[in-house]
Coordinates of C-alpha atoms in Angstrom, one line a residue:
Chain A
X1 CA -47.2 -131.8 35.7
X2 CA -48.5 -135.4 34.7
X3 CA -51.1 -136.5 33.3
X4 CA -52.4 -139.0 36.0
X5 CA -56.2 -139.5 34.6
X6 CA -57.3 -142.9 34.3
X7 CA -57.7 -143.8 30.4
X8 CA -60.4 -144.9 29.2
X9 CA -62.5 -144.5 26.4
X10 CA -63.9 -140.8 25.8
X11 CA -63.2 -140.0 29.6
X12 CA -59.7 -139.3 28.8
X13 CA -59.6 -139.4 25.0
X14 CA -56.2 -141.6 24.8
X15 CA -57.9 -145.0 25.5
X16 CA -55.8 -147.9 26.1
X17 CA -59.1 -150.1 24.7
X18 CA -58.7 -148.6 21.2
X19 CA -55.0 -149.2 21.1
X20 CA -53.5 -145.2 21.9
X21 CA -51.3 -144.9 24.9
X22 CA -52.7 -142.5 27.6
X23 CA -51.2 -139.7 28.4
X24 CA -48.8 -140.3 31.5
X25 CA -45.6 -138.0 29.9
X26 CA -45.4 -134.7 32.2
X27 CA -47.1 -132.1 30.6
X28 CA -50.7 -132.6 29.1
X29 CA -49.9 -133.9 25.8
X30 CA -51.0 -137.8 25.4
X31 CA -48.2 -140.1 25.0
X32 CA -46.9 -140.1 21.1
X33 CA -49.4 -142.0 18.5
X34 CA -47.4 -144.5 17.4
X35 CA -50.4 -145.8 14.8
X36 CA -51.8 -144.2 11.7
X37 CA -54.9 -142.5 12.6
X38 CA -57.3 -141.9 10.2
X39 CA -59.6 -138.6 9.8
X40 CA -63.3 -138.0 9.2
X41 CA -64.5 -136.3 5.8
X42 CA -64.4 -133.4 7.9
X43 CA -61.4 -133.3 9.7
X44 CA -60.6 -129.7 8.0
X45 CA -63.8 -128.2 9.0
X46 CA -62.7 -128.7 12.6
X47 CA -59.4 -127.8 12.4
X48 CA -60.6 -124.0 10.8
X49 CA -63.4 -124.1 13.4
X50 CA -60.4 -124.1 16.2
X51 CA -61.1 -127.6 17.6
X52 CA -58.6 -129.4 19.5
X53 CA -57.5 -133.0 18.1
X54 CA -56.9 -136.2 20.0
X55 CA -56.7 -139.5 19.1
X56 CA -59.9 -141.2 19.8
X57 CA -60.3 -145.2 18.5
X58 CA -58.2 -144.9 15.3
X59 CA -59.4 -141.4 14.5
X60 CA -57.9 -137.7 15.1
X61 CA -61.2 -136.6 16.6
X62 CA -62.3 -133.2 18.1
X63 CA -62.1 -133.3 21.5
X64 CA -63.4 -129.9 21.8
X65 CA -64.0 -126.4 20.2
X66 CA -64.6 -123.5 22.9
X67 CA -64.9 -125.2 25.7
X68 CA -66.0 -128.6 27.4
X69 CA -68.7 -126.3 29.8
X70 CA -69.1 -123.9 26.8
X71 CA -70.0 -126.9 24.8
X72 CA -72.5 -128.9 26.6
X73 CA -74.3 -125.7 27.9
X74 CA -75.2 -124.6 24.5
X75 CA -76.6 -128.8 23.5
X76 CA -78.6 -128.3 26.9
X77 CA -80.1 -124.7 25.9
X78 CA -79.7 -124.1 21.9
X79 CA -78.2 -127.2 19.7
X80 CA -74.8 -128.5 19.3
X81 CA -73.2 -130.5 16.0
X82 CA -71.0 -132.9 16.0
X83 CA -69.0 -135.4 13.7
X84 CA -69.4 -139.2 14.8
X85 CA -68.3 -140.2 11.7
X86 CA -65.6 -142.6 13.4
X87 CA -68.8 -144.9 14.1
X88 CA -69.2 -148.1 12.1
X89 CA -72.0 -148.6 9.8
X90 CA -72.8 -152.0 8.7
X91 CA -75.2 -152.7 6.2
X92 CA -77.2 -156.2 5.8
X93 CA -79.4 -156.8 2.9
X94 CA -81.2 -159.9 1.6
X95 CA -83.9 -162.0 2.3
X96 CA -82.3 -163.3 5.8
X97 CA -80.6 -160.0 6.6
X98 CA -83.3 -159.1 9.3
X99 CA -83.1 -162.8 10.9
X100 CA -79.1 -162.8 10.4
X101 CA -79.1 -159.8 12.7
X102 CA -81.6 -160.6 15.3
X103 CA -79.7 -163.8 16.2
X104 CA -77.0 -161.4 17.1
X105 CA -78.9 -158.9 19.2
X106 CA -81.0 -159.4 22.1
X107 CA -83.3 -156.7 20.9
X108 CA -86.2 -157.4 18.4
X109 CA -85.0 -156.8 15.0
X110 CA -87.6 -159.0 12.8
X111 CA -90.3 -156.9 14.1
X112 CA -89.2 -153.5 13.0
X113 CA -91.0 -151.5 10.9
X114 CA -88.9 -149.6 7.5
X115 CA -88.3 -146.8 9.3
X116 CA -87.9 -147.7 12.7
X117 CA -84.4 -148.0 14.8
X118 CA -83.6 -149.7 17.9
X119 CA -81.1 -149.7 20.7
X120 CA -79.5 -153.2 21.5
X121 CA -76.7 -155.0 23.0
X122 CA -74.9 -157.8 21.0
X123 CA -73.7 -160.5 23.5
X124 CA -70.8 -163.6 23.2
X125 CA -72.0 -167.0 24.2
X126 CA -71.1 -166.3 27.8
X127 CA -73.6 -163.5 28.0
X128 CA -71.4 -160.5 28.0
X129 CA -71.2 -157.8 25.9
X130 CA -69.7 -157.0 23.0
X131 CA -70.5 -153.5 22.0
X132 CA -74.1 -152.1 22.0
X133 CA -75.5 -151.2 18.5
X134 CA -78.5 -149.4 17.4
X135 CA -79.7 -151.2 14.1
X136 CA -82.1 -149.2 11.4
X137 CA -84.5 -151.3 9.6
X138 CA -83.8 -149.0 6.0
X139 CA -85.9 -151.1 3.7
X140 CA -87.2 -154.6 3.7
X141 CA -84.7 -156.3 3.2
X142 CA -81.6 -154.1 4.5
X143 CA -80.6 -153.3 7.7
X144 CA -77.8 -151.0 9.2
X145 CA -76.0 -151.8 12.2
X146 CA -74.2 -149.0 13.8
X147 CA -71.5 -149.8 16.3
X148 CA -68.8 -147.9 18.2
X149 CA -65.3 -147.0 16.7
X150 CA -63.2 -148.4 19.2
X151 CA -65.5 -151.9 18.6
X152 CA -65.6 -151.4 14.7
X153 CA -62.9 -154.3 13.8
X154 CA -64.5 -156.7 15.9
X155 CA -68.2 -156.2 14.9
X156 CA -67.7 -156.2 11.4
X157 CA -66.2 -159.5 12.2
X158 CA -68.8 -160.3 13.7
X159 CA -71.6 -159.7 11.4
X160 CA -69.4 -160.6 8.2
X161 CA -69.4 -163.9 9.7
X162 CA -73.4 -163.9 10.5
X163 CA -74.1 -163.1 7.1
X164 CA -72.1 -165.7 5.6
X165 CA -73.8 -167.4 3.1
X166 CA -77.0 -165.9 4.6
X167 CA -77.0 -162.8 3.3
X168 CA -75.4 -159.8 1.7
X169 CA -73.0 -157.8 3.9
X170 CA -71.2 -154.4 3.5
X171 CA -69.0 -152.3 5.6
X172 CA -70.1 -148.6 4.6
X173 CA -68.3 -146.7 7.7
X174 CA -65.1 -145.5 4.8
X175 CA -67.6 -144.4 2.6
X176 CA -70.4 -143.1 5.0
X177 CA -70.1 -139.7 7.6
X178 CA -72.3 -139.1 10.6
X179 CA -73.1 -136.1 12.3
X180 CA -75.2 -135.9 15.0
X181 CA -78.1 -132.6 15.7
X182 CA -78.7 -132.5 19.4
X183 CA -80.7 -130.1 21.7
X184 CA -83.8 -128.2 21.7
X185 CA -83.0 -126.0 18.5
X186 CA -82.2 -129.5 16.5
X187 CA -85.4 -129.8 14.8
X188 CA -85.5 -126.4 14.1
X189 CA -82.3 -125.7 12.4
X190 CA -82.6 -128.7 10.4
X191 CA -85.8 -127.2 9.0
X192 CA -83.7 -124.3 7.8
X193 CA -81.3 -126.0 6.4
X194 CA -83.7 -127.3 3.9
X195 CA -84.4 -130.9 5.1
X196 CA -87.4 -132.4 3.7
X197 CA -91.0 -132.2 5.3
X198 CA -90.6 -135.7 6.3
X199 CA -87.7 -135.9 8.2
X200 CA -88.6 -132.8 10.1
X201 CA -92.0 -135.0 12.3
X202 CA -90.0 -138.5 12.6
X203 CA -90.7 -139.7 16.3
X204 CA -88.3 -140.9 18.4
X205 CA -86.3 -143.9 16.7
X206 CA -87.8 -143.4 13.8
X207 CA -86.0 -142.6 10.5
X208 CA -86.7 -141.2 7.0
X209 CA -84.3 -140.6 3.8
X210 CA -84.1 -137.3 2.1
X211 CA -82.6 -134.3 1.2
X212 CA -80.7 -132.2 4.0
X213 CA -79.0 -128.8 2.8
X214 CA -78.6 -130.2 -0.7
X215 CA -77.7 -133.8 -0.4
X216 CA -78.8 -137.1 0.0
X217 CA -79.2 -138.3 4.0
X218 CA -80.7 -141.0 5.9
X219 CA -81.9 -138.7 9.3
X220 CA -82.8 -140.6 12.1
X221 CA -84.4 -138.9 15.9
X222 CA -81.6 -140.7 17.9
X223 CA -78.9 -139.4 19.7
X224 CA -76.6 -139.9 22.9
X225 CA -76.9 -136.9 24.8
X226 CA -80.6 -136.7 26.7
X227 CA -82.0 -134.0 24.4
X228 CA -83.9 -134.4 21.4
X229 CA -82.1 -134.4 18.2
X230 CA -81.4 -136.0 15.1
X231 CA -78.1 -138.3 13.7
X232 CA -77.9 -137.5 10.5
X233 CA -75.7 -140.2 8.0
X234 CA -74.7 -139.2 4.1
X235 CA -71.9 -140.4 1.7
X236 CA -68.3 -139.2 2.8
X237 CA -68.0 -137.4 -0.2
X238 CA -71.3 -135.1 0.6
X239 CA -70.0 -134.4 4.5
X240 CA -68.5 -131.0 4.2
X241 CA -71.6 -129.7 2.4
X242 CA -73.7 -131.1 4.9
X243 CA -71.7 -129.6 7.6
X244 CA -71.6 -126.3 6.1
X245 CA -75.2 -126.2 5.5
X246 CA -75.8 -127.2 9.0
X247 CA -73.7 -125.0 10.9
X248 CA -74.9 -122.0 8.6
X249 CA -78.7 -122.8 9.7
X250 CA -77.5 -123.1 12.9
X251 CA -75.6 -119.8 13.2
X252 CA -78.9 -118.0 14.0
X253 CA -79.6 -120.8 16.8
X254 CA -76.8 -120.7 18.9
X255 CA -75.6 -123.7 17.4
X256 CA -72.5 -124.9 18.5
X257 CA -69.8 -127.1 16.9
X258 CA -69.9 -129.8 20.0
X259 CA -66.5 -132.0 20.7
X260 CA -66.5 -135.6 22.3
X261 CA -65.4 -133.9 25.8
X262 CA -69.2 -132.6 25.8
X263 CA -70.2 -135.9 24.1
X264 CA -68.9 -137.4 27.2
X265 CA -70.1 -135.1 29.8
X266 CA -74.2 -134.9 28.4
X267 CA -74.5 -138.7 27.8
X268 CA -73.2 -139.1 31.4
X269 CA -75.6 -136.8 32.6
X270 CA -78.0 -138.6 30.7
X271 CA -77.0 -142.1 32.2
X272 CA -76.4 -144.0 29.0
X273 CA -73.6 -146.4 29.1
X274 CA -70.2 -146.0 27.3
X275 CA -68.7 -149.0 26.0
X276 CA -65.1 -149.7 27.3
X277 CA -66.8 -147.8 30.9
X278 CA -70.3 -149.4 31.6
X279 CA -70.0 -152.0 29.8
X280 CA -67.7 -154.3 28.3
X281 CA -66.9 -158.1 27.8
X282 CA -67.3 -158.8 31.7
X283 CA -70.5 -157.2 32.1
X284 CA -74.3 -158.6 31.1
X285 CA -76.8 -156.3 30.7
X286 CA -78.6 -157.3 33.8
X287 CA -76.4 -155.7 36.1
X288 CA -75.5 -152.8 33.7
X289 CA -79.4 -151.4 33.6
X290 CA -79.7 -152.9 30.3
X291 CA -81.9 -155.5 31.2
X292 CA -84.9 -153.6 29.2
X293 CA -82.9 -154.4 25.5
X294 CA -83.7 -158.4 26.0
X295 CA -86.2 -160.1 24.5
X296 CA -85.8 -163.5 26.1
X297 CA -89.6 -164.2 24.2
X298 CA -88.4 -163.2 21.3
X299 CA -86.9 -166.6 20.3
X300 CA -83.4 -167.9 20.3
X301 CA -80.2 -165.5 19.9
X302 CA -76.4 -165.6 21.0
X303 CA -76.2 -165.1 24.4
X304 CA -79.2 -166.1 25.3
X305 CA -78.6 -169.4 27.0
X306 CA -76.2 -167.5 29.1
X307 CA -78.4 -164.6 30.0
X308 CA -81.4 -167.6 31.2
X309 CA -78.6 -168.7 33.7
X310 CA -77.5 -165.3 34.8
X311 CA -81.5 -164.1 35.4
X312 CA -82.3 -167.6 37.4
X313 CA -79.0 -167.0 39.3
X314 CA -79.7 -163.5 39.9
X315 CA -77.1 -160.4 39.9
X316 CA -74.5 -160.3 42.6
X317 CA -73.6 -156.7 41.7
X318 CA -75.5 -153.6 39.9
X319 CA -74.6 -150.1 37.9
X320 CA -75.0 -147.6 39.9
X321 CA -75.6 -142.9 40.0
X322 CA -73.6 -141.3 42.8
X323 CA -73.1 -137.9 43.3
X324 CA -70.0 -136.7 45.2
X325 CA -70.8 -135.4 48.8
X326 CA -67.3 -133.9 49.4
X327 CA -64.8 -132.3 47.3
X328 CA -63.5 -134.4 45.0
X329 CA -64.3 -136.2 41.1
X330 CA -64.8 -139.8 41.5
X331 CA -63.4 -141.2 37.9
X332 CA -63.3 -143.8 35.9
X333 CA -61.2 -146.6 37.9
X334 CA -61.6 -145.2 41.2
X335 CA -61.8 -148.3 43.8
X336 CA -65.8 -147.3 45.4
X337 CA -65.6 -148.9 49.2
X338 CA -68.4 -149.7 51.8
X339 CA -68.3 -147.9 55.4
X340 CA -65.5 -150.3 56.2
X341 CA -63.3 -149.3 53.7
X342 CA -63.2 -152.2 52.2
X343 CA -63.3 -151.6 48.0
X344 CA -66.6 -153.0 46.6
X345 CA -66.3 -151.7 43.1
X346 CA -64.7 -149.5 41.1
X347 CA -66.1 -146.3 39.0
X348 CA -67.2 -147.1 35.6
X349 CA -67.3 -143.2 34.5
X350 CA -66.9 -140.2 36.8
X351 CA -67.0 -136.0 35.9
X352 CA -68.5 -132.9 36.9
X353 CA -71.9 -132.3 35.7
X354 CA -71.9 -129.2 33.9
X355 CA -76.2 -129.2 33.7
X356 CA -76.3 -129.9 37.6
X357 CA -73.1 -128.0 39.4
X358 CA -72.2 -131.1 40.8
X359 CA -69.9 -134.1 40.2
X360 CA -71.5 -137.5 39.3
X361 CA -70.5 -140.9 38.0
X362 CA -71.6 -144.8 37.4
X363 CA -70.1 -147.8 39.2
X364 CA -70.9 -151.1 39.8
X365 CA -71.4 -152.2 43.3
X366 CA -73.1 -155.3 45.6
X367 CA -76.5 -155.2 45.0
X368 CA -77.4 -154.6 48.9
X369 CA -75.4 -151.3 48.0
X370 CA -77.0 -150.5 45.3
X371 CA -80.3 -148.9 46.9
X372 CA -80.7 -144.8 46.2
X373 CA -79.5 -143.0 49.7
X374 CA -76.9 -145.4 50.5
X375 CA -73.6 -144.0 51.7
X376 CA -70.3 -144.8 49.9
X377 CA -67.1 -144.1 49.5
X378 CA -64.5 -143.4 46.9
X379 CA -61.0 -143.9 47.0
X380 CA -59.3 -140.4 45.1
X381 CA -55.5 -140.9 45.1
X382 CA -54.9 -142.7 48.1
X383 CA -58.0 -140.4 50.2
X384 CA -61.6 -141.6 50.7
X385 CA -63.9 -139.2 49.7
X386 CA -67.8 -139.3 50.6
X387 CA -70.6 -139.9 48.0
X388 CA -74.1 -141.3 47.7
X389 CA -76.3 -143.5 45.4
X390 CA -78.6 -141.1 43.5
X391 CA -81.5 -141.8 41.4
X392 CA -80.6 -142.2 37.5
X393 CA -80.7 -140.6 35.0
X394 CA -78.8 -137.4 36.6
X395 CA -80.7 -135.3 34.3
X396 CA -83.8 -135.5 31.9
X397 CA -84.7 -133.3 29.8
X398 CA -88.6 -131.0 30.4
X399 CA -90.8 -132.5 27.6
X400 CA -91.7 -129.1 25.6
Chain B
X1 CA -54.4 -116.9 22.9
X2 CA -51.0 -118.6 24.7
X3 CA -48.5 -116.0 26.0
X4 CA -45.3 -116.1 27.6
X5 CA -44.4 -113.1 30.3
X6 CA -41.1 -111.8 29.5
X7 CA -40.5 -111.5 33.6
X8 CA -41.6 -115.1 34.7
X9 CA -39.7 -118.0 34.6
X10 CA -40.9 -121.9 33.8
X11 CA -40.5 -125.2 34.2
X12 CA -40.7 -128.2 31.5
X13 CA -43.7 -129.1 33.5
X14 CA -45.5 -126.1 32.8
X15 CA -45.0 -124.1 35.6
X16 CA -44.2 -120.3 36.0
X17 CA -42.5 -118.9 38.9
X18 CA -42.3 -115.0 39.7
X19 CA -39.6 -113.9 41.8
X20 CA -41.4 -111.1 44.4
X21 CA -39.4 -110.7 47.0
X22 CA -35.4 -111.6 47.7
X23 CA -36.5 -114.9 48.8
X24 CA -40.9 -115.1 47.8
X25 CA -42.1 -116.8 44.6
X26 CA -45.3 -117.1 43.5
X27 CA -45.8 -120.1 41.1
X28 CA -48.7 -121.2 39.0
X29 CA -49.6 -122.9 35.2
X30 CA -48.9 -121.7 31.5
X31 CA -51.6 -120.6 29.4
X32 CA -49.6 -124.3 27.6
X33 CA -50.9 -125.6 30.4
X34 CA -54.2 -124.4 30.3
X35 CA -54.9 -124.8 26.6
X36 CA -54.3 -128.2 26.9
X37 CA -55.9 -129.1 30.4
X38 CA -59.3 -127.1 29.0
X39 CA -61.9 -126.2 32.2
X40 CA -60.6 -126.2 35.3
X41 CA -62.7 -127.5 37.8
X42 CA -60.9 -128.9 41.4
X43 CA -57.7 -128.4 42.3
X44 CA -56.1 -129.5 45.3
X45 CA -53.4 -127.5 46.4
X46 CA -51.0 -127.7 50.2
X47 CA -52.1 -125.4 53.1
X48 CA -49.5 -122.5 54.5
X49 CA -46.6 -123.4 56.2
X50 CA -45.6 -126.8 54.4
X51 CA -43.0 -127.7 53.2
X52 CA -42.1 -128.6 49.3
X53 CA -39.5 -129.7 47.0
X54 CA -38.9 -128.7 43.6
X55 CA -39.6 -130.7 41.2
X56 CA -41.9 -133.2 43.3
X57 CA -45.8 -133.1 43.3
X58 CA -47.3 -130.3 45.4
X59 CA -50.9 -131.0 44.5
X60 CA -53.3 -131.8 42.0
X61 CA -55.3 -130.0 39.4
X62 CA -58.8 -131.2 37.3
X63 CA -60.4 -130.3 34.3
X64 CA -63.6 -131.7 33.0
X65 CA -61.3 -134.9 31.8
X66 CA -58.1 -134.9 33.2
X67 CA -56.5 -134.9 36.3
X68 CA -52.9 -133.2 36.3
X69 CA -50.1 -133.1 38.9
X70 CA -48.3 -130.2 40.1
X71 CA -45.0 -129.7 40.3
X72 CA -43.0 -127.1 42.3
X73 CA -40.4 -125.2 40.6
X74 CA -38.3 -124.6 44.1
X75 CA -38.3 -126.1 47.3
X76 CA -39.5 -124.0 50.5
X77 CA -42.3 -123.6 52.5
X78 CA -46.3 -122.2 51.3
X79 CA -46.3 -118.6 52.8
X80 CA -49.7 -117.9 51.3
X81 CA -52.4 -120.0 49.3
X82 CA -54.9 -118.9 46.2
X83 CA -58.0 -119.5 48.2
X84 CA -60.2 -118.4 45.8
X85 CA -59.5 -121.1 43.3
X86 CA -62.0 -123.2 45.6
X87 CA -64.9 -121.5 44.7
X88 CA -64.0 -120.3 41.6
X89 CA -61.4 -123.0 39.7
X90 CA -62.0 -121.0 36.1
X91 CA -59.6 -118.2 37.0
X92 CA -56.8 -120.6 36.5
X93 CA -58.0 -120.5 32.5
X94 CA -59.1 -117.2 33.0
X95 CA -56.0 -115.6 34.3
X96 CA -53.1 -118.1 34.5
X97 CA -50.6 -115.4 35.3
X98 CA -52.7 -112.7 37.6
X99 CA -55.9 -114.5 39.3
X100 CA -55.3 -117.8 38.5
X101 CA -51.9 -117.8 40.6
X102 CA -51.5 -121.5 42.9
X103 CA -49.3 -120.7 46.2
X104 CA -46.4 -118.7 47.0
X105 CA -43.2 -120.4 48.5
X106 CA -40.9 -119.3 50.5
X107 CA -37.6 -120.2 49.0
X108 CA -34.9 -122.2 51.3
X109 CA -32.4 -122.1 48.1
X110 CA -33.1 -119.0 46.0
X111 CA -30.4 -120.2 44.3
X112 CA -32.9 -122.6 42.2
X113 CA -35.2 -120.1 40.6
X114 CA -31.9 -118.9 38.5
X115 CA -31.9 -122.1 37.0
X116 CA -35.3 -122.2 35.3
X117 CA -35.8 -121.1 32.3
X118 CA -36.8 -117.5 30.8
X119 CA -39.5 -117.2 28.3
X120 CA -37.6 -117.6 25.3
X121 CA -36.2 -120.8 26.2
X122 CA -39.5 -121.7 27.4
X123 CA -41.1 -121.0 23.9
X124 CA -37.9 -122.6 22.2
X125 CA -38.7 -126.0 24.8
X126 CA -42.5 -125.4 23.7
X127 CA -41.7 -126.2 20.0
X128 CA -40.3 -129.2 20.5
X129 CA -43.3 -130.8 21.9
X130 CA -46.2 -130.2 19.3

């Protein structure tokens, strides 16, 4: 057997985009790591847990634990825990650090309160993106910017070249570890694992600092899968105890030790974009659905000039829901065509939807294709196979 | 837990065959196979009465990330086809020996299936790969 999945990014854990070969060797195994991968604080937690490791952007990650299905089920019903610690976190502090930052984001940034995050794309000159980011406003004068692993070199780049002679600026992702607390049980189990008062009523992108199970945490009510949840961020040094605490609170939940195969599958479900997929450095966020993260009134930032020209110009093509109407799994790289058969776009991310029963994806195509009910096509191995434009997101969580 | 059958025979691609008949095999995936691929969720696989050659793709097989190709451990022609792996792909991960069977095949050279290899040299071939 071969191993004929189209890398990319957490669709088929070997990603090209963070420098791992995919797996194209006959037999399921990924092509051999030829790179040093580095682990997580918690890398033996997993491995005694019975999680499967891959190398994801750098990292041996777990891709999963019992299951993919198994997984994702129990973040949709009871709560599932998961180590992001791969992410970057980059903190800016100083008088500047909240201007520094909002140059670079086409989100607003000076306005945040202490104690308020925010979901943002960070854009070159030309208007396309280089990694979206969800910056916390931790104090006055210090802000952390937390991007994607497979993004990490480059945005630390980035920013250490903002701050420059601006203000202060420290990479913390060695030194920090992230988990992340998602589902309908979230809140609860965090309660009894001891988290302060205040972090257990934080509304959504909001964030407090505290105590969790014994140590010192910054908990903020974000998260990537469509439920609500926490992301939870301590020293390295503090992860396992965290963890343990965690999981033990959870055990009377249902929680569930949650791999980045489920990751993959709920934020899909949920529509939100993964870098190196949805969005990259050849799309804007106009035609990615990420239109609502700019602040064109907000003043002047990178990008912006670009972004004017793109809006007056208007979008020639847009990101897409479909849903599979024959048998078959659209995926990531998958040519989508019109009635002629002509290819029009390509699939962007593509799985079964464990939530739904069915199998869903993202693509880009011409905006007069791009209206809900329209028929299209997607080429799978050499046959086209018929789907629709659906309404997004594919699923949304019942406000309790 | 991954198991070997002492009575099948397998592939480096991660197939078993089970000799049935004189000239009948029925072929499907190793719980190797399995473990790795995770839940099963499509597979494509040839109707009765075509023909296939060993070693070369017969079909296709999905999990929630990957798509995998299969590969035939004999040549010969699909006598009979696993049709409940349509509405129900988790038997593969389920079973992989009983229920989760693919096709069986006809032989036109029962002379191949000697040449695979027995559990033991499959286990043997396994540790060389993780």
């Amino acid at each position: 057997m071969t191993d004929v999945s189209d890398c990319c990014g957490a669709s088929s854990f070997s990603c090209t985009r963070c420098g791992v070969a995919p797996g194209r060797e006959r037999g399921y195994v990924p092509a051999a790591v030829t790179e040093e991968l580095k682990n997580t604080p918690l890398v033996e937690e997993h491995r005694a847990l019975g999680a499967r490791l891959v190398p994801f952007a750098g990292y041996h990650m777990p891709v999963q634990y019992a299951g993919v299905k198994k997984e994702h089920q129990a973040v949709r019903e009871r709560a599932g825990i998961f180590d992001v610690s791969h992410m970057g976190e980059l903190v800016l502090s100083g008088e500047h650090a909240l201007a520094v930052v909002d140059y670079q984001v086409t989100n607003r940034v000076s306005s945040l309160d202490v104690g308020q995050a925010v979901y943002t794309v960070c854009l070159n000159d030309e208007g396309t993106i280089l990694d979206d980011l969800i910056i916390y406003r931790l104090a006055d004068e210090e802000v952390m910017v937390v991007c994607n692993a497979s993004n990490h070199g480059k945005i630390a780049k980035h920013f250490a070249a903002a701050a420059e002679e601006h203000c202060e600026f420290d990479d913390r992702t060695e030194t920090t570890a992230l988990l992340a607390l998602q589902g309908p049980r979230a809140l609860a189990i965090l309660k009894d694992a001891g988290a302060d008062a205040s972090l257990l009523d934080l509304g959504f992108f909001r964030l407090g600092q505290g105590q969790v199970g014994g140590v010192q945490a910054i908990v903020a009510r974000t998260g990537y899968t469509g439920e609500d949840g926490v992301e939870i961020f301590c020293a390295a040094t503090d992860a396992v105890t965290l963890f343990r605490a965690l999981v033990a609170a959870g055990e009377a939940h249902g929680l569930a030790p949650t791999g980045l195969g489920a990751r993959d599958t709920l934020r899909l479900e949920a529509r939100l974009s993964l870098y190196g997929n949805e969005i990259d450095e050849t799309t804007n966020p106009y035609e990615a659905g990420l239109g609502w993260t700019v602040k064109l009134k907000k003043g002047d930032f990178r990008g912006r000039d670009a972004l004017v020209a793109i809006k007056e110009a208007g979008v020639s093509r847009k990101l897409v829901g479909f849903e599979m109407t024959a048998r078959g799994i659209g995926r990531h790289g998958y040519p989508i065509l019109d009635a002629a058969g002509t290819k029009v776009g390509e699939v962007t991310s593509g799985s079964p939807a464990p939530t739904l029963g069915k199998n869903i994806g993202l693509g880009y195509v011409p905006l007069e294709m791009s209206a809900i009910g329209t028929d299209i096509g997607i080429e799978i191995r050499g046959k086209t196979v018929t789907a629709v434009v659906v309404k997004t997101p594919f699923y949304k969580r019942s406000e309790s | 837990m991954a198991h070997y059958p002492s009575e099948l025979k397998y592939t480096k691609d991660h197939e078993w065959a089970r000799v049935e008949d004189d000239d009948v095999v029925r072929i499907g995936i190793t719980s190797y196979a399995v473990e790795h691929l995770g839940d099963v969720t499509l597979i494509d696989l040839p109707s009765v009465g075509t023909d296939i050659q060993a070693q070369e793709r017969f079909g296709d097989i999905e999990s929630v990330k990957t798509v995998s190709e299969l590969f035939s451990p004999v040549s010969g022609e699909v006598v009979e086809v696993n049709e409940d792996l349509e509405s129900s792909p988790e038997d593969v991960n389920e079973g992989p020996y009983e229920k989760g069977w693919l096709v069986a095949i006809k032989m036109s050279d029962p002379g191949e299936v000697a040449r695979l290899m027995d559990a033991a040299a499959y286990e043997e071939f396994l540790t060389s790969l993780d």
